[in-house]
Amino acid sequence: CSIDGLYQLEKCEKWNDAVSYLYHAWQEQKDRSNLLVRLIGECWYILSLWNCCMPTETMSCDRIKEILYEGISYGQTHFSEDSHYLCFAGYMLAAPPAWYLFDAHALPNGIAPADEGMRMLRLSVQLEPDNPVSRLLLLGYSDDSEAYNALQQKYRAYIEQLCCDETALTQYFKYILLAPAISTA
């Protein structure tokens, strides 16, 4: 979901303003799962890098976490069959930063975030089996690096076209989707 003006806020390290901007856009159009995913993703990205390279003195960790939890809770209730929401929110819940970003109360159903994230990724692929992004994100958690790399090569141009803006979250997913899987054999 490309949002006009978001990259400029990120580039100027106005991360708090970026979250507020996205939050207000989502509040005006709560029926758009792509806006919600973008909001959740921005919060997730910021919190994932909080102790590393974020200007934390100008942001409220509690407020960003509150918005993240509100978005996840809303998505779990209103987009439980939306493949786009399931794919990206599922990935964020399953990814290693989720181990410390989400506490036991993060999800309405009380399931461990990593388990719920994997369930969501699998359901996303079931709902849209031909979606290469969902399939790649799910395959990224498997040991099948050969299948992952083959699918990635097949859809490389599609992913590059899909991930065409310069925002942090888009560039993160572009990297994740185009980085070759490492064989464990």
PDB file of N, CA, C and O in Angstrom, residues 114-145:
ATOM      1  N   ALA A 114       3.829 -16.213  17.553  1.00  0.00           N
ATOM      2  CA  ALA A 114       4.497 -16.970  16.489  1.00  0.00           C
ATOM      3  C   ALA A 114       3.591 -18.066  15.942  1.00  0.00           C
ATOM      4  O   ALA A 114       3.524 -18.276  14.718  1.00  0.00           O
ATOM      5  N   ASP A 115       2.858 -18.749  16.802  1.00  0.00           N
ATOM      6  CA  ASP A 115       1.935 -19.794  16.351  1.00  0.00           C
ATOM      7  C   ASP A 115       0.792 -19.200  15.543  1.00  0.00           C
ATOM      8  O   ASP A 115       0.398 -19.742  14.506  1.00  0.00           O
ATOM      9  N   GLU A 116       0.253 -18.084  16.018  1.00  0.00           N
ATOM     10  CA  GLU A 116      -0.839 -17.426  15.288  1.00  0.00           C
ATOM     11  C   GLU A 116      -0.342 -16.902  13.947  1.00  0.00           C
ATOM     12  O   GLU A 116      -1.034 -17.000  12.939  1.00  0.00           O
ATOM     13  N   GLY A 117       0.855 -16.356  13.916  1.00  0.00           N
ATOM     14  CA  GLY A 117       1.420 -15.873  12.663  1.00  0.00           C
ATOM     15  C   GLY A 117       1.558 -16.973  11.623  1.00  0.00           C
ATOM     16  O   GLY A 117       1.219 -16.783  10.455  1.00  0.00           O
ATOM     17  N   MET A 118       2.031 -18.135  12.050  1.00  0.00           N
ATOM     18  CA  MET A 118       2.163 -19.255  11.112  1.00  0.00           C
ATOM     19  C   MET A 118       0.788 -19.733  10.642  1.00  0.00           C
ATOM     20  O   MET A 118       0.609 -20.047   9.469  1.00  0.00           O
ATOM     21  N   ARG A 119      -0.181 -19.770  11.539  1.00  0.00           N
ATOM     22  CA  ARG A 119      -1.544 -20.150  11.153  1.00  0.00           C
ATOM     23  C   ARG A 119      -2.073 -19.176  10.100  1.00  0.00           C
ATOM     24  O   ARG A 119      -2.653 -19.578   9.095  1.00  0.00           O
ATOM     25  N   MET A 120      -1.819 -17.891  10.317  1.00  0.00           N
ATOM     26  CA  MET A 120      -2.295 -16.876   9.387  1.00  0.00           C
ATOM     27  C   MET A 120      -1.603 -17.000   8.030  1.00  0.00           C
ATOM     28  O   MET A 120      -2.250 -16.874   6.986  1.00  0.00           O
ATOM     29  N   LEU A 121      -0.304 -17.244   8.024  1.00  0.00           N
ATOM     30  CA  LEU A 121       0.414 -17.427   6.758  1.00  0.00           C
ATOM     31  C   LEU A 121      -0.126 -18.636   5.988  1.00  0.00           C
ATOM     32  O   LEU A 121      -0.349 -18.566   4.770  1.00  0.00           O
ATOM     33  N   ARG A 122      -0.335 -19.733   6.694  1.00  0.00           N
ATOM     34  CA  ARG A 122      -0.882 -20.933   6.028  1.00  0.00           C
ATOM     35  C   ARG A 122      -2.269 -20.666   5.463  1.00  0.00           C
ATOM     36  O   ARG A 122      -2.582 -21.064   4.333  1.00  0.00           O
ATOM     37  N   LEU A 123      -3.117 -19.967   6.225  1.00  0.00           N
ATOM     38  CA  LEU A 123      -4.466 -19.657   5.752  1.00  0.00           C
ATOM     39  C   LEU A 123      -4.415 -18.716   4.557  1.00  0.00           C
ATOM     40  O   LEU A 123      -5.189 -18.875   3.605  1.00  0.00           O
ATOM     41  N   SER A 124      -3.504 -17.778   4.564  1.00  0.00           N
ATOM     42  CA  SER A 124      -3.344 -16.873   3.426  1.00  0.00           C
ATOM     43  C   SER A 124      -3.048 -17.649   2.149  1.00  0.00           C
ATOM     44  O   SER A 124      -3.623 -17.388   1.090  1.00  0.00           O
ATOM     45  N   VAL A 125      -2.160 -18.628   2.257  1.00  0.00           N
ATOM     46  CA  VAL A 125      -1.817 -19.458   1.089  1.00  0.00           C
ATOM     47  C   VAL A 125      -3.009 -20.327   0.681  1.00  0.00           C
ATOM     48  O   VAL A 125      -3.261 -20.520  -0.507  1.00  0.00           O
ATOM     49  N   GLN A 126      -3.760 -20.826   1.651  1.00  0.00           N
ATOM     50  CA  GLN A 126      -4.959 -21.613   1.328  1.00  0.00           C
ATOM     51  C   GLN A 126      -5.991 -20.769   0.600  1.00  0.00           C
ATOM     52  O   GLN A 126      -6.621 -21.234  -0.360  1.00  0.00           O
ATOM     53  N   LEU A 127      -6.164 -19.525   1.037  1.00  0.00           N
ATOM     54  CA  LEU A 127      -7.153 -18.643   0.413  1.00  0.00           C
ATOM     55  C   LEU A 127      -6.729 -18.193  -0.977  1.00  0.00           C
ATOM     56  O   LEU A 127      -7.571 -18.021  -1.857  1.00  0.00           O
ATOM     57  N   GLU A 128      -5.432 -17.982  -1.170  1.00  0.00           N
ATOM     58  CA  GLU A 128      -4.895 -17.547  -2.467  1.00  0.00           C
ATOM     59  C   GLU A 128      -3.651 -18.364  -2.798  1.00  0.00           C
ATOM     60  O   GLU A 128      -2.527 -17.882  -2.683  1.00  0.00           O
ATOM     61  N   PRO A 129      -3.842 -19.607  -3.228  1.00  0.00           N
ATOM     62  CA  PRO A 129      -2.689 -20.482  -3.475  1.00  0.00           C
ATOM     63  C   PRO A 129      -1.746 -20.001  -4.577  1.00  0.00           C
ATOM     64  O   PRO A 129      -0.590 -20.416  -4.608  1.00  0.00           O
ATOM     65  N   ASP A 130      -2.221 -19.113  -5.445  1.00  0.00           N
ATOM     66  CA  ASP A 130      -1.371 -18.623  -6.527  1.00  0.00           C
ATOM     67  C   ASP A 130      -0.665 -17.315  -6.194  1.00  0.00           C
ATOM     68  O   ASP A 130       0.020 -16.748  -7.049  1.00  0.00           O
ATOM     69  N   ASN A 131      -0.807 -16.830  -4.961  1.00  0.00           N
ATOM     70  CA  ASN A 131      -0.156 -15.591  -4.562  1.00  0.00           C
ATOM     71  C   ASN A 131       1.304 -15.889  -4.217  1.00  0.00           C
ATOM     72  O   ASN A 131       1.588 -16.523  -3.198  1.00  0.00           O
ATOM     73  N   PRO A 132       2.245 -15.412  -5.049  1.00  0.00           N
ATOM     74  CA  PRO A 132       3.656 -15.755  -4.800  1.00  0.00           C
ATOM     75  C   PRO A 132       4.220 -15.131  -3.524  1.00  0.00           C
ATOM     76  O   PRO A 132       5.105 -15.714  -2.901  1.00  0.00           O
ATOM     77  N   VAL A 133       3.713 -13.979  -3.116  1.00  0.00           N
ATOM     78  CA  VAL A 133       4.225 -13.334  -1.905  1.00  0.00           C
ATOM     79  C   VAL A 133       3.870 -14.175  -0.685  1.00  0.00           C
ATOM     80  O   VAL A 133       4.730 -14.477   0.146  1.00  0.00           O
ATOM     81  N   SER A 134       2.617 -14.575  -0.573  1.00  0.00           N
ATOM     82  CA  SER A 134       2.198 -15.424   0.549  1.00  0.00           C
ATOM     83  C   SER A 134       2.981 -16.725   0.563  1.00  0.00           C
ATOM     84  O   SER A 134       3.444 -17.173   1.619  1.00  0.00           O
ATOM     85  N   ARG A 135       3.120 -17.317  -0.611  1.00  0.00           N
ATOM     86  CA  ARG A 135       3.840 -18.595  -0.696  1.00  0.00           C
ATOM     87  C   ARG A 135       5.308 -18.437  -0.298  1.00  0.00           C
ATOM     88  O   ARG A 135       5.859 -19.270   0.425  1.00  0.00           O
ATOM     89  N   LEU A 136       5.952 -17.361  -0.762  1.00  0.00           N
ATOM     90  CA  LEU A 136       7.358 -17.133  -0.407  1.00  0.00           C
ATOM     91  C   LEU A 136       7.534 -16.878   1.081  1.00  0.00           C
ATOM     92  O   LEU A 136       8.459 -17.413   1.700  1.00  0.00           O
ATOM     93  N   LEU A 137       6.647 -16.058   1.651  1.00  0.00           N
ATOM     94  CA  LEU A 137       6.780 -15.777   3.082  1.00  0.00           C
ATOM     95  C   LEU A 137       6.584 -17.037   3.906  1.00  0.00           C
ATOM     96  O   LEU A 137       7.289 -17.256   4.890  1.00  0.00           O
ATOM     97  N   LEU A 138       5.650 -17.893   3.510  1.00  0.00           N
ATOM     98  CA  LEU A 138       5.453 -19.151   4.222  1.00  0.00           C
ATOM     99  C   LEU A 138       6.630 -20.103   3.990  1.00  0.00           C
ATOM    100  O   LEU A 138       7.149 -20.699   4.937  1.00  0.00           O
ATOM    101  N   LEU A 139       7.067 -20.226   2.742  1.00  0.00           N
ATOM    102  CA  LEU A 139       8.206 -21.109   2.438  1.00  0.00           C
ATOM    103  C   LEU A 139       9.480 -20.657   3.157  1.00  0.00           C
ATOM    104  O   LEU A 139      10.348 -21.479   3.459  1.00  0.00           O
ATOM    105  N   GLY A 140       9.588 -19.366   3.446  1.00  0.00           N
ATOM    106  CA  GLY A 140      10.746 -18.847   4.158  1.00  0.00           C
ATOM    107  C   GLY A 140      10.908 -19.452   5.542  1.00  0.00           C
ATOM    108  O   GLY A 140      11.995 -19.447   6.104  1.00  0.00           O
ATOM    109  N   TYR A 141       9.831 -20.001   6.085  1.00  0.00           N
ATOM    110  CA  TYR A 141       9.878 -20.648   7.404  1.00  0.00           C
ATOM    111  C   TYR A 141      10.082 -22.159   7.295  1.00  0.00           C
ATOM    112  O   TYR A 141      10.079 -22.849   8.294  1.00  0.00           O
ATOM    113  N   SER A 142      10.257 -22.645   6.084  1.00  0.00           N
ATOM    114  CA  SER A 142      10.450 -24.091   5.903  1.00  0.00           C
ATOM    115  C   SER A 142      11.921 -24.387   5.635  1.00  0.00           C
ATOM    116  O   SER A 142      12.736 -23.483   5.506  1.00  0.00           O
ATOM    117  N   ASP A 143      12.226 -25.646   5.524  1.00  0.00           N
ATOM    118  CA  ASP A 143      13.583 -26.075   5.182  1.00  0.00           C
ATOM    119  C   ASP A 143      13.744 -26.316   3.684  1.00  0.00           C
ATOM    120  O   ASP A 143      14.783 -26.796   3.256  1.00  0.00           O
ATOM    121  N   ASP A 144      12.726 -25.989   2.906  1.00  0.00           N
ATOM    122  CA  ASP A 144      12.741 -26.266   1.474  1.00  0.00           C
ATOM    123  C   ASP A 144      13.320 -25.085   0.697  1.00  0.00           C
ATOM    124  O   ASP A 144      12.609 -24.367  -0.010  1.00  0.00           O
ATOM    125  N   SER A 145      14.627 -24.880   0.843  1.00  0.00           N
ATOM    126  CA  SER A 145      15.269 -23.745   0.187  1.00  0.00           C
ATOM    127  C   SER A 145      15.238 -23.874  -1.336  1.00  0.00           C
ATOM    128  O   SER A 145      15.199 -22.868  -2.042  1.00  0.00           O
TER     129      SER A 145
END
